[in-house]
Structure formats: C-alpha cells, structure tokens
Coordinates of C-alpha atoms in Angstrom, one line a residue:
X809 CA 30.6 -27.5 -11.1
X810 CA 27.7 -26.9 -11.7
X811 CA 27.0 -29.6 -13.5
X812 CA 28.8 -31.9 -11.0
X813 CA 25.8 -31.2 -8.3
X814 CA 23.1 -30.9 -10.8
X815 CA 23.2 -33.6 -13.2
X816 CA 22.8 -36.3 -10.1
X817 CA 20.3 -34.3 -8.5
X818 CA 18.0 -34.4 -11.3
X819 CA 18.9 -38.3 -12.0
X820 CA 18.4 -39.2 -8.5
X821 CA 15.4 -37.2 -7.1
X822 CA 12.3 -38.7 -6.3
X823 CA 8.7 -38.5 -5.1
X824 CA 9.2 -40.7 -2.2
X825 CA 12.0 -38.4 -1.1
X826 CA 10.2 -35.3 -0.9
X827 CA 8.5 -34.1 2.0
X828 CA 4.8 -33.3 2.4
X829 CA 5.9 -29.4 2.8
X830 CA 7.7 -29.7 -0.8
X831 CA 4.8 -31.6 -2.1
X832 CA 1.8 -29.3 -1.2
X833 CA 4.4 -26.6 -1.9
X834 CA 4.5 -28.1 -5.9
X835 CA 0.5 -28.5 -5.8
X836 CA -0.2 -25.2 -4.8
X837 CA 2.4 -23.9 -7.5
X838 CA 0.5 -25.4 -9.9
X839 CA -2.9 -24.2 -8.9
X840 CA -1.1 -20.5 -9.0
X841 CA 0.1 -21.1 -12.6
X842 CA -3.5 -22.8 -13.5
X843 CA -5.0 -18.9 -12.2
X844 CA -2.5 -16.7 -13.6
X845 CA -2.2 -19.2 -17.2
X846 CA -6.6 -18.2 -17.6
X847 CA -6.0 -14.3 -16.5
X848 CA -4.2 -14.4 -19.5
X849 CA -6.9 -14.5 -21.8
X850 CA -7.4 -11.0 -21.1
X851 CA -4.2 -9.4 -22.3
X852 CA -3.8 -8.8 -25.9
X853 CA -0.7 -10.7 -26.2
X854 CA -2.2 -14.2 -25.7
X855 CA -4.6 -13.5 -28.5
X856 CA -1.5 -13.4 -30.7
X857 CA 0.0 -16.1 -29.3
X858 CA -2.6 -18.2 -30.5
X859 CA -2.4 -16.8 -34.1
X860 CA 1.2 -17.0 -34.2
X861 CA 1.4 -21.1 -32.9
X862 CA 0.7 -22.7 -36.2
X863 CA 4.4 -21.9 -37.8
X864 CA 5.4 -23.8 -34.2
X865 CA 4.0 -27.0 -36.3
X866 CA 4.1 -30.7 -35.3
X867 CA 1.5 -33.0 -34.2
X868 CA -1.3 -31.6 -32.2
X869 CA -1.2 -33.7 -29.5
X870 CA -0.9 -31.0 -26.6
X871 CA -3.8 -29.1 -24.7
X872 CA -3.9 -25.0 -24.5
X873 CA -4.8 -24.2 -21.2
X874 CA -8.4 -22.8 -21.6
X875 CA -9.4 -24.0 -25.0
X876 CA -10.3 -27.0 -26.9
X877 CA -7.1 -26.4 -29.7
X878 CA -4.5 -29.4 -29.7
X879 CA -1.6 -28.0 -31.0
X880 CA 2.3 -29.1 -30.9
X881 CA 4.4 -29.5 -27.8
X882 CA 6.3 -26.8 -28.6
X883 CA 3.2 -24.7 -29.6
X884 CA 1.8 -25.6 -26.1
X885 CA 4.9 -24.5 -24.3
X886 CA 5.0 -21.5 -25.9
X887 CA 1.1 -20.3 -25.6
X888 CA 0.5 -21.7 -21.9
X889 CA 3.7 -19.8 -21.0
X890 CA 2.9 -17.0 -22.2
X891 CA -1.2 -17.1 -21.0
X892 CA 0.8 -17.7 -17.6
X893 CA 3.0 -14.6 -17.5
X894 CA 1.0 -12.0 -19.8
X895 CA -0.7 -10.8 -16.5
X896 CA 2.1 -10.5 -14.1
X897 CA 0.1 -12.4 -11.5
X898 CA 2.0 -15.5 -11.6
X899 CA 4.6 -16.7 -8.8
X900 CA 8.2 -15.5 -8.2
X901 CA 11.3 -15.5 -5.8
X902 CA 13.1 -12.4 -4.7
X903 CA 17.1 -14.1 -5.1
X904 CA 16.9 -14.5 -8.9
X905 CA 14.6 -11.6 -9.2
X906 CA 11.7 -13.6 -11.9
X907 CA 9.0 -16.0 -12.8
X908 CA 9.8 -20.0 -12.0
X909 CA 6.2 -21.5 -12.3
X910 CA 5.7 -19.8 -15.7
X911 CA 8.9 -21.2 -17.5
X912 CA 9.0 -24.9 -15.6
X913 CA 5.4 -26.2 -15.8
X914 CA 4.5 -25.6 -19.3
X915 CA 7.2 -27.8 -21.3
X916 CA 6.6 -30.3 -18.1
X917 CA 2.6 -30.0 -18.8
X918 CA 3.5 -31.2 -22.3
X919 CA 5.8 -33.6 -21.9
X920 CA 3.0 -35.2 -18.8
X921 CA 0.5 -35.3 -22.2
X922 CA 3.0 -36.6 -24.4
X923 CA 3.5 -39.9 -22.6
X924 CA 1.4 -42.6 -22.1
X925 CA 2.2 -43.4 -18.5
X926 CA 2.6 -40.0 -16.2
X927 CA 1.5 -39.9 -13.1
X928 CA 0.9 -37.1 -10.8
X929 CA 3.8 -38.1 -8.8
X930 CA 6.1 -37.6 -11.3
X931 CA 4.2 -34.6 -12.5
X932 CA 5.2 -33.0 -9.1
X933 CA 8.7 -34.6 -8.7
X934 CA 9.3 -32.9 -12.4
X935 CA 8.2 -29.0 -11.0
X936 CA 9.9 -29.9 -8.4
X937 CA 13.3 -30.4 -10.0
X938 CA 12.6 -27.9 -12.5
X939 CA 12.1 -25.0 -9.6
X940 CA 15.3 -26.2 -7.5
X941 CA 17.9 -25.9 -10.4
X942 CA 16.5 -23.0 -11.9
X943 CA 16.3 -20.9 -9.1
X944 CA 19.6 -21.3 -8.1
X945 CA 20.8 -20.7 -11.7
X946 CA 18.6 -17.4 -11.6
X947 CA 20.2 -16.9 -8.1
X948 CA 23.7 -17.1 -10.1
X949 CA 22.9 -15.4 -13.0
X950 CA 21.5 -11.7 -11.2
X951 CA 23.8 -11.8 -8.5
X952 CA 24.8 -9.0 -10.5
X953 CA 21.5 -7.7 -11.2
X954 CA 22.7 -3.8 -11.4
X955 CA 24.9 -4.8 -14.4
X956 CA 23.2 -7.2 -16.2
X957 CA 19.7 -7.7 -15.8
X958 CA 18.2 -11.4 -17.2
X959 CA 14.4 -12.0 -17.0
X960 CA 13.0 -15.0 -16.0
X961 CA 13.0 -16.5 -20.1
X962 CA 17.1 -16.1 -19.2
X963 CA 17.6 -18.1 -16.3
X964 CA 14.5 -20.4 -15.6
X965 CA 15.3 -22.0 -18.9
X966 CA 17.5 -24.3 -16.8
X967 CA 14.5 -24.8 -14.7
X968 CA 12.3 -25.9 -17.6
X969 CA 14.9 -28.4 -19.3
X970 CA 15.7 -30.2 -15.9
X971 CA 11.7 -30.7 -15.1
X972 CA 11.4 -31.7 -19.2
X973 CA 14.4 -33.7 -18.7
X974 CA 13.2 -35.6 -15.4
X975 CA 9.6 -36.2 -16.8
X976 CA 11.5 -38.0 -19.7
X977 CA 14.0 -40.0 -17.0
X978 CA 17.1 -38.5 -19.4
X979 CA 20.1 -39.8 -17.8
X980 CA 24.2 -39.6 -18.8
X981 CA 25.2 -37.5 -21.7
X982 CA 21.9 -36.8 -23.1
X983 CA 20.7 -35.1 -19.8
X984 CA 23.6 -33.2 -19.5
X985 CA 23.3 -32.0 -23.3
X986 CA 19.4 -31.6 -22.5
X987 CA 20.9 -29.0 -20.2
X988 CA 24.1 -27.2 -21.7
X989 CA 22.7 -26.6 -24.7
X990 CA 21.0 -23.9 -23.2
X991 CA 23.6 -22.1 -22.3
X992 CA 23.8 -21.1 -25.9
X993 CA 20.6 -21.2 -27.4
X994 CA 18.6 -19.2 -24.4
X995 CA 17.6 -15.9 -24.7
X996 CA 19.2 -13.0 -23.1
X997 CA 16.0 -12.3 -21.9
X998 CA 16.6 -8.4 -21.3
X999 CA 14.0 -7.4 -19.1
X1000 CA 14.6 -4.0 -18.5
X1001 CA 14.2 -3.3 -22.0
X1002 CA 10.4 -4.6 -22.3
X1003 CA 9.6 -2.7 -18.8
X1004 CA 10.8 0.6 -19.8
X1005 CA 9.2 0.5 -23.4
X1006 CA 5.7 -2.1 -22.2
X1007 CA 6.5 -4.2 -24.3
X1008 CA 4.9 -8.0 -24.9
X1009 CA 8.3 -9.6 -24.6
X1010 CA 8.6 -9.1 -21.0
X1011 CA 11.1 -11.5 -19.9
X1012 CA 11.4 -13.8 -23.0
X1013 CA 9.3 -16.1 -21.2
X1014 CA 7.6 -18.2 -24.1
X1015 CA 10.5 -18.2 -26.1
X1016 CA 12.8 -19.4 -22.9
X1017 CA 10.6 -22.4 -21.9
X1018 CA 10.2 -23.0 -26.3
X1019 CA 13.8 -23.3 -26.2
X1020 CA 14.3 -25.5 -23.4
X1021 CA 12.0 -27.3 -24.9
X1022 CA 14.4 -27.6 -28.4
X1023 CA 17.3 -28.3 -26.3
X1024 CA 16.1 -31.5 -24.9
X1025 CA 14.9 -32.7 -27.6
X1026 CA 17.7 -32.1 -29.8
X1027 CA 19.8 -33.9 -26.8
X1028 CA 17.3 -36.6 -27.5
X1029 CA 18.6 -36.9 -30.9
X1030 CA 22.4 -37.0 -30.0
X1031 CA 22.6 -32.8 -30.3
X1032 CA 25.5 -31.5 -28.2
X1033 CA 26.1 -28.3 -26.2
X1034 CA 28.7 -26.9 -24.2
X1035 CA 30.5 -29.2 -21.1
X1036 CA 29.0 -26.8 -18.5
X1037 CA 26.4 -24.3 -17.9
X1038 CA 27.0 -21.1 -16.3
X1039 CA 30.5 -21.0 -17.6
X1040 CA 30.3 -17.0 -17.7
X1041 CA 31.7 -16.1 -14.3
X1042 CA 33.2 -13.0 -15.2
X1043 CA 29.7 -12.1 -15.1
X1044 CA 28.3 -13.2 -12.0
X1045 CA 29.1 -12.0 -8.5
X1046 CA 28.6 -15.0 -6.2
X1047 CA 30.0 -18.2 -5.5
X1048 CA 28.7 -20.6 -7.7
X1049 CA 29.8 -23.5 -5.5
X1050 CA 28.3 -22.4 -2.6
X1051 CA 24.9 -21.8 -4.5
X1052 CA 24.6 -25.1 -5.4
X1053 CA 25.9 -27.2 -2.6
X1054 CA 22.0 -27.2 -1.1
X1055 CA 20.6 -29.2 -3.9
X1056 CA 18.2 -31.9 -2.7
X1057 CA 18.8 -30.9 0.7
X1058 CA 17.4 -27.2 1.1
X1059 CA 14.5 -26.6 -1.6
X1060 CA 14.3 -23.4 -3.0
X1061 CA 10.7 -23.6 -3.7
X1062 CA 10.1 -23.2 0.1
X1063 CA 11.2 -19.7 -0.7
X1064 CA 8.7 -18.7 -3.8
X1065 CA 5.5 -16.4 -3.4
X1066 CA 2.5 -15.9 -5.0
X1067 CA 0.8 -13.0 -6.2
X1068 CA -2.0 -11.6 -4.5
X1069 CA -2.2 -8.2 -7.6
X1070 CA -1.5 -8.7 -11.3
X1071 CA 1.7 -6.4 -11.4
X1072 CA 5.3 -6.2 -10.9
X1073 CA 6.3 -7.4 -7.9
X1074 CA 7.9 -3.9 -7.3
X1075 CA 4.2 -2.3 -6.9
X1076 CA 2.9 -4.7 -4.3
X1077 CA 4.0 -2.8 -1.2
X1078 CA 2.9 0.6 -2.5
X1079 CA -0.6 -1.2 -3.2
X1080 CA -0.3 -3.1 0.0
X1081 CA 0.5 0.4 1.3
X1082 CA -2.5 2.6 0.2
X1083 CA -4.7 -0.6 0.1
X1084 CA -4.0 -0.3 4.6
X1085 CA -4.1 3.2 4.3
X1086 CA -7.7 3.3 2.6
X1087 CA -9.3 0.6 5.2
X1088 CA -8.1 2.1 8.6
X1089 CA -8.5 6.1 7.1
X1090 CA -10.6 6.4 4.3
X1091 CA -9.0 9.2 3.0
X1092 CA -11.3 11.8 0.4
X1093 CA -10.0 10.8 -3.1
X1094 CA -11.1 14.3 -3.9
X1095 CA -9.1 16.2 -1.2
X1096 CA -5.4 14.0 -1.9
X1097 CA -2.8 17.0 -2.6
X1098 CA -0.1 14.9 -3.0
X1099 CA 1.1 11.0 -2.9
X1100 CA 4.8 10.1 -1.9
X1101 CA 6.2 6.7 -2.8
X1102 CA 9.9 6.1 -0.9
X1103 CA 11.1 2.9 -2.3
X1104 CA 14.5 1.3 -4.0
X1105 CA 15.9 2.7 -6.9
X1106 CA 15.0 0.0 -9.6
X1107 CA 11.3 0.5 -8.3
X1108 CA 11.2 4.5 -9.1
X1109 CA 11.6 3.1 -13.0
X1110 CA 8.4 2.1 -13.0
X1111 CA 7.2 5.6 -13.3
X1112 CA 4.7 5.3 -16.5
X1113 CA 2.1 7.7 -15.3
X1114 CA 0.0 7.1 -18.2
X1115 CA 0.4 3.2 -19.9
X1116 CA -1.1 3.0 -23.4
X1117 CA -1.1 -1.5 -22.7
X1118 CA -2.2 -4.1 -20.0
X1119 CA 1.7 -4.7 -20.0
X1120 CA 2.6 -0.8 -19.9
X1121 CA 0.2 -0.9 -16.7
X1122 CA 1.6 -3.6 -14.9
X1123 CA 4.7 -1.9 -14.6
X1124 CA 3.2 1.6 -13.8
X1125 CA 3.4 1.9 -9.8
X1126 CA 1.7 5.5 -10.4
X1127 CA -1.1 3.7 -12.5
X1128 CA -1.4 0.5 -10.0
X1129 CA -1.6 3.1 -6.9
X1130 CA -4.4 5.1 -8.5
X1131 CA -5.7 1.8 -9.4
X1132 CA -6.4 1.2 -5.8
X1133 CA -7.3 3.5 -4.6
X1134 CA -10.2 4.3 -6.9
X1135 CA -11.1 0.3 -6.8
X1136 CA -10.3 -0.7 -3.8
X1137 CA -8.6 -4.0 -5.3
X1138 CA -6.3 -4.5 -8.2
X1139 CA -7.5 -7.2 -10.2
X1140 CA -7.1 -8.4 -13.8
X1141 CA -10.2 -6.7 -15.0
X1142 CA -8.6 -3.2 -13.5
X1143 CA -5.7 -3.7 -16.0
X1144 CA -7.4 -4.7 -19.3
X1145 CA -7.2 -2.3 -21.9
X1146 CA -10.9 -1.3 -21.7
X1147 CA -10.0 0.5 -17.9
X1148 CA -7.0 2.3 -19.1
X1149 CA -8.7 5.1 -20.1
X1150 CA -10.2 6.4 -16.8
X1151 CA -9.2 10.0 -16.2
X1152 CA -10.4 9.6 -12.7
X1153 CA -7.3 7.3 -11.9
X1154 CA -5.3 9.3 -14.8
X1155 CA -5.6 12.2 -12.5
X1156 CA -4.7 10.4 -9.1
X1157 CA -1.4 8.8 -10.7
X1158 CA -0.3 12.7 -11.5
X1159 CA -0.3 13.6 -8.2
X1160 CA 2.5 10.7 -7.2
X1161 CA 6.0 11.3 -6.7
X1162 CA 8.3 8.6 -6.7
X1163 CA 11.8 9.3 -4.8
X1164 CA 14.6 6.3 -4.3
X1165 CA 15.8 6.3 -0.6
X1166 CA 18.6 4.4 0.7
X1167 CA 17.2 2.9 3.7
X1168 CA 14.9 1.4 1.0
X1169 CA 17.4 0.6 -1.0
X1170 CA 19.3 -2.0 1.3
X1171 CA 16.1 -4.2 1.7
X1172 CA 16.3 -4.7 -1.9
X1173 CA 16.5 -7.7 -3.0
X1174 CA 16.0 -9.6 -0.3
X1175 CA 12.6 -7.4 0.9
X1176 CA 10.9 -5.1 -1.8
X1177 CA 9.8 -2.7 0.3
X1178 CA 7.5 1.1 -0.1
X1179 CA 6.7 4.0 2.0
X1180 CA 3.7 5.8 1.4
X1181 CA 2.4 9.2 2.5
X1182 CA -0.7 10.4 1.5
X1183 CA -0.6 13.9 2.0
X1184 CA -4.2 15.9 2.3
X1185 CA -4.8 19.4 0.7
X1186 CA -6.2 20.2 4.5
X1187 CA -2.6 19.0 5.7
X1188 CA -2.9 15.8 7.0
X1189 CA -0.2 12.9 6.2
X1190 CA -1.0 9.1 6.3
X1191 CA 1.6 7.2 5.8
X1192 CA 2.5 3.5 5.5
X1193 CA 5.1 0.9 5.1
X1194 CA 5.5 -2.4 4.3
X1195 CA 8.4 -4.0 3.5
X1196 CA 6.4 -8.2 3.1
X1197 CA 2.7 -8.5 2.0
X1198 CA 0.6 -11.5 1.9
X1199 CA 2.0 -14.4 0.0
X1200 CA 5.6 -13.7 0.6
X1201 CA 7.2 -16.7 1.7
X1202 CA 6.8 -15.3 5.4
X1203 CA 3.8 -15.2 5.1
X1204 CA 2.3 -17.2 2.6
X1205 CA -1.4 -17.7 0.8
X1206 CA -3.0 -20.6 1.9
X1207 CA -5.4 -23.4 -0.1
X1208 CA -8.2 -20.9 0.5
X1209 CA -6.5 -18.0 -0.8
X1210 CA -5.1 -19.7 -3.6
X1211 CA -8.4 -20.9 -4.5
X1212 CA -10.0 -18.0 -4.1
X1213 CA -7.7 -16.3 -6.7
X1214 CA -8.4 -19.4 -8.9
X1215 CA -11.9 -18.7 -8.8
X1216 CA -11.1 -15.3 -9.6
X1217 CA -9.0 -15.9 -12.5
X1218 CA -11.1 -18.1 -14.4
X1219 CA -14.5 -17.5 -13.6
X1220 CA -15.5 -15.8 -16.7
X1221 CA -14.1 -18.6 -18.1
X1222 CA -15.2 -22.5 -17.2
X1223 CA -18.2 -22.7 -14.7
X1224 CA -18.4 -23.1 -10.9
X1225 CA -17.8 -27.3 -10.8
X1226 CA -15.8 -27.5 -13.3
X1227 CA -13.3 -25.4 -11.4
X1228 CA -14.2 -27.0 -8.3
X1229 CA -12.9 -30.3 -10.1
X1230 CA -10.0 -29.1 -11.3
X1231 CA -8.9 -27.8 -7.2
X1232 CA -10.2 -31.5 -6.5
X1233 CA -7.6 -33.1 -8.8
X1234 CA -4.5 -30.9 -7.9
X1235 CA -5.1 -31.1 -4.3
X1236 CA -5.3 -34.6 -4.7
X1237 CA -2.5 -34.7 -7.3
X1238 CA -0.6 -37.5 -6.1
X1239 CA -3.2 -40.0 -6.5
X1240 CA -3.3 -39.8 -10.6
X1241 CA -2.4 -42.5 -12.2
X1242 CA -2.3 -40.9 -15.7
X1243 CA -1.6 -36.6 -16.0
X1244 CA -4.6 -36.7 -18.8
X1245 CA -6.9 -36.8 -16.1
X1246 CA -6.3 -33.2 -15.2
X1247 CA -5.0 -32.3 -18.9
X1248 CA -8.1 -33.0 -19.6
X1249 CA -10.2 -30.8 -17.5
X1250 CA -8.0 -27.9 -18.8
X1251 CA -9.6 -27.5 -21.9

C-alpha cells in the first residue's frame, strides 16, 4: 500500500466508467489550464523558459502552447508547465495544498501528440487518472504541512506519471517503475522558500512534471525505482490506507477549484473581501486610515508590501488588496511588471495590517478564509468575511465563467474565432478521434 490500490486503478480505469460529472469536470480542467497556460506569456519567467528549452533536446515533435515552436516532449512539458503556473491563476485543491492541472496535463498533452492514435477520450480518462492519484498523494504528503511544506512540483509528480503512464496503456512492472521512480528523482519542491524570496521556482512545477516525464520513460526502457511510493511515513501525519481506499470510487477532482484572480490562493478572500466591500460601500480611497486583514497564520507571510516581480506580487496580499481596490478587478495585466510601480497602490498596501487569529486559523486548510475592516479616517469600519469565494468547489465557475476567463487570458493573444474553436473542441472533447485536432489549434 499504496501501490496495491494505485497500480490497478490506473490499469483498470476507463472512459466508459466515468460519469458525465467527472467528464465535464476533466473538460473544464482543461479549458482552466488552456487560460492560465496563455496568461503566462506575460510573466518574465516564461520568456526564459523558452530560451532555456533547447538544452531539453530531442525531436521537435511537441506543440508550445501559444506558439508555432515544435520542440521535445520533455521541452513541451517543461515550457507549457511552467506558461500554466507562472501566473498563479491556474486550478488547485485545498487537502494537498497545490496545483494538479498544471503538473498532470502537460506531460499528458505530449504524450496525446506523440501518438498516432489518441483520442479525446483517452485524453480525458488520462487527466482524469493523473488528478485522482496525485491528489491523494499531495493529500499524504502535507498532512503535515506545518513541518514540511512540498509544492505542487513535489507531490503532483505522481499525478503526472500515472496520466503519462495511462495515455501510454503501461501495465505490470514498467507502470509501477513509471511511478516509483519518482519517489527519488522528484523535487523537494520547497515552496515556502520561492514565496518568501518571489522567486521563479515557485513550486518546482516544470521541473516536477519534466521529471515525471523522465521517469516513465526510463521505466519504458527497463529503468527501476523503489518497490513503493510514499515510503516516508515518518513524515506524514495521516493514514495512508485510508487515503487511498476511495480510488475509482470517490474522485478527487470533484473537489478542485478554479481561480477567479491570478494570486495565491491565500489572497482570494481578502480580494473577495474588499472586492464586496467596494460594490455595496464605495468607500473614498482617499479617506482609508487604516486596512485590517484577520486571517490564518501561514496567510500573514504573504506580507511583501512592495514586490519588485509578477511572482513577488502574487504572493503580496498587501499588494493584491491595493490592487483591488484601486482597479476594481485583479487581472493578469494588474500584475505584470509594467503596474508594479504605481505609488497610488504602493501607498494603499502601507496602510494594511495583517494579524493571524485563531478562529481563522482552524478553517485552515479545509476553508482559507479573511476578515477585512476597512477603517475610515472619519471613523467608520466596513468589514467583511468570507471564508469560500466563487469557484470553490461549493460553489464552482460554470462553462460561462470559465470561458469568460478564457477569453480573458488569451485575447491579446489568438483572435475572437479562433478561441471560439478551441471552447468548441474541448466542450466537445469526447468526440475526437485524433488529440491533433485540438493540439493543433494551440499553436
């Protein structure tokens, strides 16, 4: 155990199993990663990416998101991953505290190309799979999130070699290889690091889904790893067993949201929060004295009152307040480097205080919830909390929204109808009988 569950799960899931709740859950996952994946090309970090793919060598038989460039599969994996996460606008769930969508559909996306004969069906069995065992081996791996803290490139790894492994039908030993391997090669993925220094490594995302990506192939090959995965209990605190006794029965991707605001997912209920508070109140920006944010403890880290980078500023909840207040919104253009500069939100994010509280604190993670009072120099308080915000899995986007933030994403990229095409063929995903016919609108 794990293995025990997983390796028959993954041999024996299906499309025809899956039911049309899982099915439009995987479409509209891939529609999310399709919007954050061209956001990207506004963050510095993609640029290099791009520059940095060639030493990735191989073929060039794979598609970059966005662009006309073939490049390698593993070059493909590593630049649509990273497009996919640069903005922090991707999808998530709370349990193992990351990025699925990010890690799991870009080695799969590749692998779809690679072949001659993948169909859209298998296209969604494959995220499918992917998301179920990576989510519970994320759920494992930060059940002791206070100690030991792995991003998303960590623990979603497992997610992208079981979707890699299904779109390739691996079986026996080499799936189980495909897999363990893993366990040795995958980053750490130390989040907490990039977040308090806003860095570009974030949460080891490329390289995680990169190295899936090596593992399965050197499984291919006859490569061997370890005979389990997860074998470090010591360092987990949860019961492994119990985690994975669900598997093909209760899906996990049920319980993943989408982003509504390109930023941590620790900032959405403070922006939620003022966001309310500016459309029923319309408080002067002019006469604010003073902003309280009550929230958990891990959230009052993201205190950077003043980011220097788009990735600096996506985990600034001063900076991402300010931000909406002043806009209105938070979109990806409010976090490019060009608005970072803007002493009119500089000088809104000095007047928030940030202060953990416990009730706060025992929502967290299950809930990531803010409290918000707006005091006035003239003494007037608003205040607001929210504890779940659009696109939570209580309360999830719809097609429209998600769409919408399509459009959003990409429109200063491809033009109206050729969006409109690319909606057409995911909605309708199920009915392609070869994955080039939406690789091939990516470009």
């Amino acid at each position: 155990m794990p293995l025990s569950k997983v390796l028959p799960y993954i041999e024996n899931e299906n499309y025809e199993r899956l039911s049309p709740e899982i099915i439009t859950k995987a479409k509209k996952s891939l529609l999310d990663f399709l919007a954050s994946a061209y956001s990207g090309y506004q963050c510095k970090s993609s640029d290099i990416a791009f520059q940095s793919a060639d030493w990735l060598g191989g073929k060039e038989h794979c598609s970059i998101i966005g662009t006309e460039k073939t490049v390698s599969p593993f070059a493909a994996t590593f630049i649509n991953a990273t497009l996919a996460s640069c903005m922090d606008i991707d999808d998530g769930h709370r349990e193992p505290v990351g990025h699925p969508g990010c890690m799991i559909i870009p080695p799969v996306l590749a692998a779809g190309e690679l072949s001659k004969n993948s169909t859209g069906k298998d296209f969604i069995t494959a995220i499918v799979t992917g998301y179920e065992v990576g989510i519970r081996c994320g759920i494992v791996m930060n059940s002791n999130h206070g100690q030991l803290f792995y991003g998303s490139g960590g623990w979603a790894l497992f997610g992208s070699a079981s979707g890699l492994a299904k779109m390739k039908s691996l079986t026996g030993i080499t799936l189980e290889n495909a897999l363990t391997i893993g366990e040795v090669y995958g980053p750490t993925a130390q989040c907490g690091k990039s977040i308090a220094a806003g860095s570009m490594t974030k949460e080891s995302v490329g390289w995680g889904a990169v190295t899936a990506f090596m593992g399965v192939s050197l499984a291919e090959h006859g490569f061997t790893g370890p005979d389990n995965i997860l074998i470090d209990k010591h360092l987990y605190n949860c019961d492994i067993e119990k985690t994975f006794e669900t598997l093909g029965e209760k899906y996990e991707i049920r319980n993943t949201y989408f982003k509504q605001y390109p930023a941590c997912k620790w900032a959405h209920s403070p922006i939620t929060a003022v966001l309310q508070i500016m459309e029923e109140s319309n408080p002067d920006l002019k006469e604010i004295d003073e902003i309280i944010i009550e929230t958990f403890q891990k959230a009052t880290t993201l205190n950077h009152v003043k980011p220097e980078t788009t990735e600096a500023a996506q985990y600034s909840i001063p900076f991402l307040v300010a931000t909406a207040l002043y806009y209105g919104a938070v979109e990806p253009s409010h976090i490019s480097e060009k608005h970072l500069k803007n002493d009119s939100i500089y000088n809104l994010a000095k007047k928030i205080r940030m202060i953990p509280v416990e009730d706060m604190e025992k929502e967290f993670p299950s809930k990531r919830p803010a409290r918000v009072k707006i005091k006035m120099k003239n003494k007037s308080v608003f205040i607001k909390e929210v504890k779940l915000i659009k696109g939570d899995p209580e309360n999830p986007l719809s097609w429209d929204d998600l769409i919408n933030k399509f459009h959003l994403c990409s429109k200063n990229f491809i033009d109206y109808a050729h969006r409109e095409e690319i909606v057409k063929k995911i909605i309708n995903l199920e009915r392609i009988t070869n994955l080039k016919e939406l690789t091939s609108l990516l470009k």
